[in-house]
CSV table of C-alpha atoms in Angstrom, one decimal:
chain,number,residue,atom,x,y,z
A,1,UNK,CA,74.6,112.4,35.7
A,2,UNK,CA,77.8,112.0,33.7
A,3,UNK,CA,80.8,111.1,35.8
A,4,UNK,CA,83.0,113.0,33.6
A,5,UNK,CA,80.9,116.2,34.0
A,6,UNK,CA,80.8,115.7,37.7
A,7,UNK,CA,84.6,115.9,38.0
A,8,UNK,CA,84.9,118.7,35.6
A,9,UNK,CA,82.0,121.0,36.7
A,10,UNK,CA,81.7,120.7,40.4
A,11,UNK,CA,83.6,123.3,42.3
A,12,UNK,CA,86.2,122.4,44.7
A,13,UNK,CA,84.7,120.3,47.6
A,14,UNK,CA,86.3,122.5,50.2
A,15,UNK,CA,84.4,125.5,48.5
A,16,UNK,CA,81.0,124.0,48.2
A,17,UNK,CA,80.6,121.3,50.9
A,18,UNK,CA,78.5,121.7,53.9
A,19,UNK,CA,80.0,124.2,56.4
A,20,UNK,CA,81.5,121.5,58.7
A,21,UNK,CA,83.6,120.2,55.8
A,22,UNK,CA,85.3,123.6,55.1
A,23,UNK,CA,87.8,123.0,58.0
A,24,UNK,CA,89.9,120.8,55.9
A,25,UNK,CA,92.6,122.0,53.6
A,26,UNK,CA,93.1,125.5,54.6
A,27,UNK,CA,96.1,125.4,56.9
A,28,UNK,CA,98.4,126.6,54.2
A,29,UNK,CA,98.4,130.3,54.1
A,30,UNK,CA,100.3,132.0,51.3
A,31,UNK,CA,103.0,134.3,52.3
A,32,UNK,CA,102.2,137.8,50.7
A,33,UNK,CA,104.8,139.9,52.4
A,34,UNK,CA,105.3,143.6,51.4
A,35,UNK,CA,108.5,142.8,49.4
A,36,UNK,CA,106.9,140.0,47.1
A,37,UNK,CA,103.3,140.8,47.4
A,38,UNK,CA,101.1,139.0,44.9
A,39,UNK,CA,97.4,139.9,44.7
A,40,UNK,CA,95.2,136.9,45.0
A,41,UNK,CA,91.8,136.7,43.2
A,42,UNK,CA,89.3,139.4,44.2
A,43,UNK,CA,86.9,138.6,46.9
A,44,UNK,CA,83.3,139.5,47.5
A,45,UNK,CA,83.4,142.0,50.4
A,46,UNK,CA,80.0,140.7,51.7
A,47,UNK,CA,81.5,137.2,52.0
A,48,UNK,CA,85.0,138.3,53.1
A,49,UNK,CA,86.3,138.0,56.7
A,50,UNK,CA,89.6,139.0,58.2
A,51,UNK,CA,91.8,137.9,61.3
A,52,UNK,CA,94.6,139.5,62.6
A,53,UNK,CA,97.4,137.2,64.1
A,54,UNK,CA,100.4,137.9,66.3
A,55,UNK,CA,102.9,135.1,67.0
A,56,UNK,CA,105.2,135.5,70.0
A,57,UNK,CA,108.8,136.5,69.4
A,58,UNK,CA,110.3,133.5,71.2
A,59,UNK,CA,108.4,131.1,69.0
A,60,UNK,CA,109.5,132.9,66.0
A,61,UNK,CA,113.1,132.8,67.0
A,62,UNK,CA,112.9,129.1,67.7
A,63,UNK,CA,111.5,128.6,64.3
A,64,UNK,CA,114.3,130.5,62.7
A,65,UNK,CA,116.9,128.4,64.6
A,66,UNK,CA,115.1,125.2,63.7
A,67,UNK,CA,115.0,125.9,59.9
A,68,UNK,CA,118.5,127.3,60.0
A,69,UNK,CA,119.9,124.1,61.5
A,70,UNK,CA,118.1,122.1,58.8
A,71,UNK,CA,119.7,124.3,56.2
A,72,UNK,CA,123.1,123.9,57.6
A,73,UNK,CA,122.7,120.1,57.4
A,74,UNK,CA,121.6,120.3,53.7
A,75,UNK,CA,123.6,123.1,52.3
A,76,UNK,CA,126.4,122.3,50.1
A,77,UNK,CA,128.8,125.4,49.7
A,78,UNK,CA,132.3,125.3,48.1
A,79,UNK,CA,135.0,125.6,50.9
A,80,UNK,CA,132.9,124.2,53.7
A,81,UNK,CA,132.4,120.7,54.9
A,82,UNK,CA,128.9,119.3,54.9
A,83,UNK,CA,127.0,120.5,58.0
A,84,UNK,CA,129.8,123.0,58.9
A,85,UNK,CA,128.6,126.0,57.0
A,86,UNK,CA,128.3,129.1,59.4
A,87,UNK,CA,125.0,130.2,60.5
A,88,UNK,CA,125.6,133.8,59.4
A,89,UNK,CA,126.4,132.6,55.8
A,90,UNK,CA,123.3,130.4,55.8
A,91,UNK,CA,121.1,133.4,56.9
A,92,UNK,CA,122.6,135.6,54.2
A,93,UNK,CA,122.8,133.0,51.4
A,94,UNK,CA,119.3,131.5,51.9
A,95,UNK,CA,117.5,134.4,53.5
A,96,UNK,CA,114.3,134.3,51.3
A,97,UNK,CA,114.1,130.5,51.7
A,98,UNK,CA,114.5,130.7,55.4
A,99,UNK,CA,111.8,133.4,55.7
A,100,UNK,CA,109.2,131.3,53.6
A,101,UNK,CA,110.0,128.1,55.6
A,102,UNK,CA,109.7,129.9,58.9
A,103,UNK,CA,106.4,131.4,57.8
A,104,UNK,CA,105.1,127.9,56.7
A,105,UNK,CA,106.1,126.3,59.9
A,106,UNK,CA,104.5,128.8,62.3
A,107,UNK,CA,101.5,130.3,60.4
A,108,UNK,CA,99.1,127.3,59.9
A,109,UNK,CA,98.6,126.4,63.6
A,110,UNK,CA,98.0,130.1,64.7
A,111,UNK,CA,95.7,130.8,61.7
A,112,UNK,CA,93.8,127.7,62.6
A,113,UNK,CA,93.5,128.7,66.2
A,114,UNK,CA,92.3,132.2,65.2
A,115,UNK,CA,89.6,131.1,62.8
A,116,UNK,CA,88.5,128.5,65.3
A,117,UNK,CA,88.2,131.2,68.0
A,118,UNK,CA,86.3,133.5,65.7
A,119,UNK,CA,84.0,130.7,64.5
A,120,UNK,CA,84.9,131.2,60.8
A,121,UNK,CA,85.1,128.4,58.2
A,122,UNK,CA,87.1,129.6,55.2
A,123,UNK,CA,86.1,128.3,51.6
A,124,UNK,CA,88.9,130.1,49.8
A,125,UNK,CA,92.6,130.1,50.2
A,126,UNK,CA,93.5,132.7,52.7
A,127,UNK,CA,95.3,135.7,51.4
A,128,UNK,CA,98.0,137.0,53.8
A,129,UNK,CA,98.6,140.8,54.0
A,130,UNK,CA,100.7,143.2,56.1
A,131,UNK,CA,103.1,140.4,57.2
A,132,UNK,CA,106.0,141.6,59.3
A,133,UNK,CA,108.7,138.9,60.0
A,134,UNK,CA,112.0,139.6,61.8
A,135,UNK,CA,114.0,137.1,64.0
A,136,UNK,CA,113.5,138.1,67.7
A,137,UNK,CA,110.3,140.1,66.9
A,138,UNK,CA,106.7,138.9,67.0
A,139,UNK,CA,105.4,137.8,63.6
A,140,UNK,CA,102.3,139.9,62.6
A,141,UNK,CA,100.0,139.5,59.8
A,142,UNK,CA,96.5,139.6,58.5
A,143,UNK,CA,94.7,136.8,56.7
A,144,UNK,CA,91.7,137.5,54.4
A,145,UNK,CA,89.3,134.8,53.2
A,146,UNK,CA,85.8,134.1,52.1
A,147,UNK,CA,83.1,132.1,53.9
A,148,UNK,CA,79.8,130.9,52.9
A,149,UNK,CA,77.0,133.4,52.8
A,150,UNK,CA,74.2,133.3,55.5
A,151,UNK,CA,70.8,133.2,53.9
A,152,UNK,CA,67.3,131.9,54.6
A,153,UNK,CA,65.6,129.5,52.4
A,154,UNK,CA,62.3,129.9,54.2
A,155,UNK,CA,59.5,129.2,51.7
A,156,UNK,CA,61.3,127.1,49.3
A,157,UNK,CA,58.4,124.6,49.4
A,158,UNK,CA,56.2,127.4,48.0
A,159,UNK,CA,58.0,127.4,44.5
A,160,UNK,CA,55.9,125.8,41.9
A,161,UNK,CA,56.7,124.8,38.2
A,162,UNK,CA,54.5,123.1,35.7
A,163,UNK,CA,55.1,119.3,35.3
A,164,UNK,CA,55.2,118.5,31.6
A,165,UNK,CA,53.9,115.3,30.1
A,166,UNK,CA,56.8,112.9,29.9
A,167,UNK,CA,54.9,110.2,28.0
A,168,UNK,CA,56.4,109.1,24.7
A,169,UNK,CA,53.8,109.9,21.8
A,170,UNK,CA,53.3,107.6,18.8
A,171,UNK,CA,54.6,110.4,16.5
A,172,UNK,CA,57.9,110.5,18.4
A,173,UNK,CA,58.3,106.7,18.3
A,174,UNK,CA,57.5,106.5,14.5
A,175,UNK,CA,59.8,109.2,13.8
A,176,UNK,CA,62.7,107.4,15.5
A,177,UNK,CA,61.7,104.0,13.8
A,178,UNK,CA,61.9,105.9,10.4
A,179,UNK,CA,65.3,107.3,11.4
A,180,UNK,CA,66.5,103.7,12.2
A,181,UNK,CA,65.1,102.5,8.9
A,182,UNK,CA,66.8,105.6,7.1
A,183,UNK,CA,70.1,104.6,8.5
A,184,UNK,CA,70.0,101.3,7.0
A,185,UNK,CA,68.8,102.7,3.6
A,186,UNK,CA,70.4,102.1,0.3
A,187,UNK,CA,70.6,104.4,-2.9
A,188,UNK,CA,69.4,102.7,-5.9
A,189,UNK,CA,69.7,104.5,-9.4
A,190,UNK,CA,66.7,105.3,-11.4
A,191,UNK,CA,67.0,103.9,-14.8
A,192,UNK,CA,63.9,105.2,-16.5
A,193,UNK,CA,64.0,108.2,-18.6
A,194,UNK,CA,62.2,110.9,-16.4
A,195,UNK,CA,62.8,114.2,-14.5
A,196,UNK,CA,63.6,114.7,-11.0
A,197,UNK,CA,60.6,115.0,-8.6
A,198,UNK,CA,60.3,115.6,-4.9
A,199,UNK,CA,61.6,112.6,-2.9
A,200,UNK,CA,64.4,111.9,-5.6
A,201,UNK,CA,68.1,112.2,-4.8
A,202,UNK,CA,69.9,114.3,-7.5
A,203,UNK,CA,73.5,113.1,-8.1
A,204,UNK,CA,75.2,116.4,-9.2
A,205,UNK,CA,78.6,118.0,-9.8
A,206,UNK,CA,78.9,121.7,-9.1
A,207,UNK,CA,81.0,124.7,-9.1
A,208,UNK,CA,80.1,127.9,-7.2
A,209,UNK,CA,81.6,131.4,-7.1
A,210,UNK,CA,80.7,133.7,-4.0
A,211,UNK,CA,79.8,137.1,-5.3
A,212,UNK,CA,82.2,139.7,-3.8
A,213,UNK,CA,84.9,137.3,-3.1
A,214,UNK,CA,88.3,137.4,-5.0
A,215,UNK,CA,88.8,134.8,-7.8
A,216,UNK,CA,92.0,133.8,-6.0
A,217,UNK,CA,90.1,132.3,-3.1
A,218,UNK,CA,89.4,128.5,-3.2
A,219,UNK,CA,86.4,127.9,-5.3
A,220,UNK,CA,83.3,125.9,-4.1
A,221,UNK,CA,83.0,122.6,-5.9
A,222,UNK,CA,81.9,119.1,-5.5
A,223,UNK,CA,81.7,115.8,-7.6
A,224,UNK,CA,78.8,113.2,-7.1
A,225,UNK,CA,77.2,115.0,-4.4
A,226,UNK,CA,73.8,113.7,-3.4
A,227,UNK,CA,71.0,116.2,-2.7
A,228,UNK,CA,67.4,115.4,-1.8
A,229,UNK,CA,64.8,117.3,-3.9
A,230,UNK,CA,62.1,118.8,-1.8
A,231,UNK,CA,64.1,117.6,1.4
A,232,UNK,CA,63.6,119.5,4.6
A,233,UNK,CA,67.3,120.3,4.6
A,234,UNK,CA,67.6,121.4,1.0
A,235,UNK,CA,67.7,125.1,0.3
A,236,UNK,CA,64.7,126.2,-1.6
A,237,UNK,CA,66.8,127.5,-4.6
A,238,UNK,CA,68.3,124.1,-5.1
A,239,UNK,CA,65.0,122.5,-4.9
A,240,UNK,CA,63.5,124.9,-7.6
A,241,UNK,CA,66.5,124.6,-9.9
A,242,UNK,CA,66.7,120.6,-9.6
A,243,UNK,CA,63.0,119.9,-9.7
A,244,UNK,CA,61.9,118.7,-13.3
A,245,UNK,CA,65.5,118.7,-14.5
A,246,UNK,CA,67.1,115.5,-16.1
A,247,UNK,CA,70.4,113.7,-16.1
A,248,UNK,CA,72.6,115.5,-18.3
A,249,UNK,CA,71.3,119.0,-18.0
A,250,UNK,CA,73.5,121.9,-17.1
A,251,UNK,CA,72.0,124.4,-14.7
A,252,UNK,CA,73.0,128.0,-13.7
A,253,UNK,CA,71.4,129.8,-10.7
A,254,UNK,CA,72.0,131.9,-7.7
A,255,UNK,CA,71.6,131.0,-4.0
A,256,UNK,CA,71.3,133.6,-1.2
A,257,UNK,CA,72.2,132.1,2.0
A,258,UNK,CA,70.7,133.3,5.3
A,259,UNK,CA,72.8,135.3,7.8
A,260,UNK,CA,72.6,132.5,10.4
A,261,UNK,CA,73.7,129.7,7.8
A,262,UNK,CA,75.8,127.0,9.5
A,263,UNK,CA,78.8,127.3,7.3
A,264,UNK,CA,80.5,130.6,8.1
A,265,UNK,CA,81.9,131.4,4.8
A,266,UNK,CA,78.6,131.2,3.1
A,267,UNK,CA,76.5,133.0,5.7
A,268,UNK,CA,74.9,136.1,4.3
A,269,UNK,CA,76.5,135.6,0.9
A,270,UNK,CA,75.1,135.0,-2.6
A,271,UNK,CA,76.7,132.2,-4.7
A,272,UNK,CA,76.4,131.7,-8.4
A,273,UNK,CA,76.3,127.9,-9.2
A,274,UNK,CA,77.1,125.8,-12.4
A,275,UNK,CA,75.5,122.5,-11.8
A,276,UNK,CA,75.5,119.4,-13.9
A,277,UNK,CA,72.9,116.7,-13.1
A,278,UNK,CA,74.6,113.4,-13.4
A,279,UNK,CA,71.8,110.9,-12.3
A,280,UNK,CA,68.8,110.3,-10.3
A,281,UNK,CA,68.6,107.9,-7.3
A,282,UNK,CA,65.9,106.6,-4.9
A,283,UNK,CA,66.4,105.9,-1.3
A,284,UNK,CA,65.1,102.5,-0.6
A,285,UNK,CA,64.2,101.9,3.0
A,286,UNK,CA,64.3,98.2,4.4
A,287,UNK,CA,61.1,96.4,5.2
A,288,UNK,CA,60.1,96.2,8.8
A,289,UNK,CA,60.7,92.4,9.3
A,290,UNK,CA,62.0,90.0,11.9
A,291,UNK,CA,65.1,89.6,9.8
A,292,UNK,CA,65.6,93.4,9.9
A,293,UNK,CA,65.2,93.6,13.6
A,294,UNK,CA,67.8,90.8,14.2
A,295,UNK,CA,70.3,92.5,11.9
A,296,UNK,CA,70.1,95.5,14.3
A,297,UNK,CA,71.1,93.5,17.3
A,298,UNK,CA,70.2,90.7,19.8
A,299,UNK,CA,66.5,90.9,19.3
A,300,UNK,CA,64.1,88.0,19.1
A,301,UNK,CA,62.1,89.7,16.3
A,302,UNK,CA,60.5,92.9,15.1
A,303,UNK,CA,58.0,93.3,18.1
A,304,UNK,CA,61.0,92.7,20.5
A,305,UNK,CA,62.9,95.4,18.8
A,306,UNK,CA,59.9,97.8,18.8
A,307,UNK,CA,59.2,97.2,22.4
A,308,UNK,CA,62.9,97.8,23.6
A,309,UNK,CA,63.2,100.9,21.3
A,310,UNK,CA,59.9,102.2,22.9
A,311,UNK,CA,61.3,101.6,26.4
A,312,UNK,CA,64.5,103.3,25.6
A,313,UNK,CA,63.0,106.3,24.0
A,314,UNK,CA,60.4,106.7,26.8
A,315,UNK,CA,63.1,106.5,29.4
A,316,UNK,CA,65.4,109.0,27.5
A,317,UNK,CA,62.4,111.5,27.2
A,318,UNK,CA,61.4,111.1,30.9
A,319,UNK,CA,64.9,111.8,32.1
A,320,UNK,CA,65.5,114.7,29.7
A,321,UNK,CA,62.2,116.4,30.6
A,322,UNK,CA,62.6,115.9,34.3
A,323,UNK,CA,66.1,117.2,34.1
A,324,UNK,CA,64.8,120.3,32.2
A,325,UNK,CA,62.0,120.7,34.9
A,326,UNK,CA,64.6,120.4,37.7
A,327,UNK,CA,66.6,123.1,36.1
A,328,UNK,CA,63.5,125.4,36.0
A,329,UNK,CA,63.0,124.8,39.8
A,330,UNK,CA,66.6,125.7,40.5
A,331,UNK,CA,66.1,128.8,38.3
A,332,UNK,CA,63.0,129.8,40.2
A,333,UNK,CA,64.9,129.3,43.5
A,334,UNK,CA,67.8,131.5,42.3
A,335,UNK,CA,65.2,134.3,41.3
A,336,UNK,CA,63.4,133.9,44.7
A,337,UNK,CA,66.5,134.2,47.0
A,338,UNK,CA,69.0,137.1,46.8
A,339,UNK,CA,72.2,136.6,48.6
A,340,UNK,CA,75.9,137.4,48.1
A,341,UNK,CA,78.0,134.7,46.2
A,342,UNK,CA,81.7,134.1,47.1
A,343,UNK,CA,83.8,135.3,44.3
A,344,UNK,CA,86.3,132.4,44.7
A,345,UNK,CA,83.6,129.9,43.9
A,346,UNK,CA,82.5,132.0,41.0
A,347,UNK,CA,86.1,131.9,39.5
A,348,UNK,CA,86.4,128.1,40.1
A,349,UNK,CA,83.2,127.7,38.0
A,350,UNK,CA,84.4,130.0,35.3
A,351,UNK,CA,87.6,127.9,35.2
A,352,UNK,CA,85.5,124.7,34.8
A,353,UNK,CA,83.4,126.1,32.0
A,354,UNK,CA,86.4,127.5,30.2
A,355,UNK,CA,88.1,124.0,30.5
A,356,UNK,CA,85.0,122.2,29.0
A,357,UNK,CA,85.0,124.8,26.3
A,358,UNK,CA,88.7,124.5,25.4
A,359,UNK,CA,88.3,120.7,25.4
A,360,UNK,CA,85.3,120.8,23.0
A,361,UNK,CA,87.4,123.0,20.7
A,362,UNK,CA,90.3,120.6,20.8
A,363,UNK,CA,88.0,117.8,20.0
A,364,UNK,CA,86.8,119.7,17.0
A,365,UNK,CA,90.4,120.2,15.7
A,366,UNK,CA,91.3,123.7,16.8
A,367,UNK,CA,95.1,123.7,17.2
A,368,UNK,CA,96.9,124.7,20.5
A,369,UNK,CA,98.6,127.6,19.0
A,370,UNK,CA,95.2,129.0,17.9
A,371,UNK,CA,93.7,128.5,21.4
A,372,UNK,CA,96.5,130.7,22.8
A,373,UNK,CA,95.3,133.6,20.6
A,374,UNK,CA,91.8,133.5,22.3
A,375,UNK,CA,90.8,136.6,24.2
A,376,UNK,CA,90.7,134.9,27.5
A,377,UNK,CA,89.5,138.0,29.4
A,378,UNK,CA,86.6,138.4,27.2
A,379,UNK,CA,85.8,134.6,27.5
A,380,UNK,CA,86.0,134.7,31.3
A,381,UNK,CA,83.7,137.7,31.3
A,382,UNK,CA,81.2,136.0,29.0
A,383,UNK,CA,81.1,133.0,31.4
A,384,UNK,CA,80.6,135.0,34.6
A,385,UNK,CA,76.8,135.4,34.8
A,386,UNK,CA,76.2,131.7,34.1
A,387,UNK,CA,79.0,130.8,36.7
A,388,UNK,CA,77.2,133.1,39.4
A,389,UNK,CA,73.9,131.3,38.8
A,390,UNK,CA,75.5,127.8,38.8
A,391,UNK,CA,77.2,128.6,42.2
A,392,UNK,CA,74.0,130.1,43.6
A,393,UNK,CA,72.0,126.9,42.5
A,394,UNK,CA,74.6,124.6,44.1
A,395,UNK,CA,74.5,126.5,47.5
A,396,UNK,CA,70.8,126.6,47.5
A,397,UNK,CA,70.6,122.8,46.8
A,398,UNK,CA,73.2,122.2,49.5
A,399,UNK,CA,71.0,124.2,52.0
A,400,UNK,CA,67.9,122.5,51.0
A,401,UNK,CA,69.7,119.1,51.3
A,402,UNK,CA,70.6,120.1,54.8
A,403,UNK,CA,67.1,121.0,55.6
A,404,UNK,CA,65.8,117.8,54.1
A,405,UNK,CA,68.5,115.7,55.8
A,406,UNK,CA,69.6,114.2,52.4
A,407,UNK,CA,72.6,111.9,52.6
A,408,UNK,CA,74.6,109.9,50.0
A,409,UNK,CA,75.4,106.4,50.8
A,410,UNK,CA,78.7,104.7,49.9
A,411,UNK,CA,76.7,102.3,47.6
A,412,UNK,CA,75.5,105.2,45.4
A,413,UNK,CA,79.1,106.5,45.1
A,414,UNK,CA,80.2,103.1,44.3
A,415,UNK,CA,77.7,102.8,41.5
A,416,UNK,CA,78.9,105.9,40.0
A,417,UNK,CA,82.5,104.9,40.2
A,418,UNK,CA,81.8,101.7,38.5
A,419,UNK,CA,80.1,103.6,35.7
A,420,UNK,CA,83.0,106.0,35.4
A,421,UNK,CA,85.5,103.1,35.6
A,422,UNK,CA,83.8,101.6,32.6
A,423,UNK,CA,83.6,104.8,30.6
A,424,UNK,CA,87.4,105.7,31.3
A,425,UNK,CA,88.6,102.0,31.1
A,426,UNK,CA,90.5,102.3,34.3
A,427,UNK,CA,90.6,99.8,37.1
A,428,UNK,CA,88.1,100.6,39.8
A,429,UNK,CA,90.6,100.5,42.6
A,430,UNK,CA,92.9,102.7,40.7
A,431,UNK,CA,90.3,105.2,39.8
A,432,UNK,CA,89.0,105.3,43.4
A,433,UNK,CA,92.5,106.1,44.8
A,434,UNK,CA,93.1,108.8,42.1
A,435,UNK,CA,89.8,110.6,42.7
A,436,UNK,CA,90.3,110.4,46.4
A,437,UNK,CA,93.8,111.9,46.3
A,438,UNK,CA,92.8,114.8,44.0
A,439,UNK,CA,89.6,115.6,45.8
A,440,UNK,CA,87.2,114.5,43.0
A,441,UNK,CA,85.5,111.8,44.9
A,442,UNK,CA,84.1,114.3,47.4
A,443,UNK,CA,82.9,116.4,44.4
A,444,UNK,CA,81.2,113.3,43.0
A,445,UNK,CA,79.5,112.7,46.4
A,446,UNK,CA,78.3,116.4,46.5
A,447,UNK,CA,77.0,116.2,43.0
A,448,UNK,CA,75.0,113.0,43.8
A,449,UNK,CA,73.6,114.8,46.9
A,450,UNK,CA,72.5,117.7,44.7
A,451,UNK,CA,70.9,115.5,42.1
A,452,UNK,CA,69.0,113.6,44.8
A,453,UNK,CA,68.0,117.0,46.1
A,454,UNK,CA,66.9,118.1,42.7
A,455,UNK,CA,64.7,114.9,42.3
A,456,UNK,CA,63.0,115.5,45.6
A,457,UNK,CA,62.3,119.0,44.6
A,458,UNK,CA,60.7,117.7,41.4
A,459,UNK,CA,58.4,115.5,43.2
A,460,UNK,CA,57.5,118.2,45.8
A,461,UNK,CA,57.2,121.3,43.5
A,462,UNK,CA,56.4,120.3,40.1
A,463,UNK,CA,52.7,120.0,39.4
């Protein structure tokens, strides 16, 4: 588990924790009176509950008096001494602020009492509707919110997925060993008078014109570019043109790029190239010796390096395949159980996915002004199905964790924080306090619990 991913992708702890944990953090109720109504996020009717609340008139009046006196003490109005502003002027000048403060002073306790009495545990911020507030009259309102769905996980032990072989093969090890050698290779010029053959690297200068593109467009060009003749990543047209050519030759040929070509400007286009072969080079890989191994790091010799490389690759492959298999188990569980998903949790997950996407674009160099031009409604819509499945998967894992009585120890959380502290270069105590304050620590604990549940399911259900 990546600590950074945990913080970014796990929904609000109040929204995904076990039911008993949902009691924290929902005392604040937004005031949506009929004069300043602001529609909150849409809710899933199947997960939505509503309470009607009436607060006695005498309590409302006391709240008005208390709030008004506080405003009188704090108000600074020209022509009046501090603390001597008439109550009538306070109520006129600060009417909206008074109403908001009165609502915030009396609603939470009554909302808490109402949901406790009804046995509800909200997982979304309550939306207040039909609010009627006048001094000397009862305060009446409705609060609408989402709760976790009730659903059965009976038979989850019957889900089965194939357990793939996680053993590292010799071919995989040798391929990685070749990659390591290749990364330390050198390019040596070929001095003999001969033509290019497969395995050679052609040093070329080129100019290319994209057919159908105006001549005013920036042309394609490159100097001293290295291309492997017959290489797996070399386009067939380049292989055919360069093969058997010699330094000093000038070549003309066309290349038709596939529709899915990585460079967008060239995808699906035909380009006319003028190429000059400047030279031939051979890639020289280093010999596998003890000296080579010691150059790579603190290894006793070649065999020590090979063994540690093999251990590392085996561990990575095992972790990757087991992770993919756990994902398949969750997918099978999602397909097996149908239940309503709270819309508030879906939107939180959409937000998290978009946040990750935007940060990735920023790392790739996209300017902020270009990000603002993106069609966010379309982007949100495109993320919805994945977000729904992610929320369903989390809810299922949480229910199974309850069933299996899976707990997370403080030591497990501490290990995750220590790793995160190293990654972020932030002192451990400072990091712990920050994550506690913003709720991320609870999300980390939840994610660890889900991963432990996934590991248990892997052992039980993969065969």
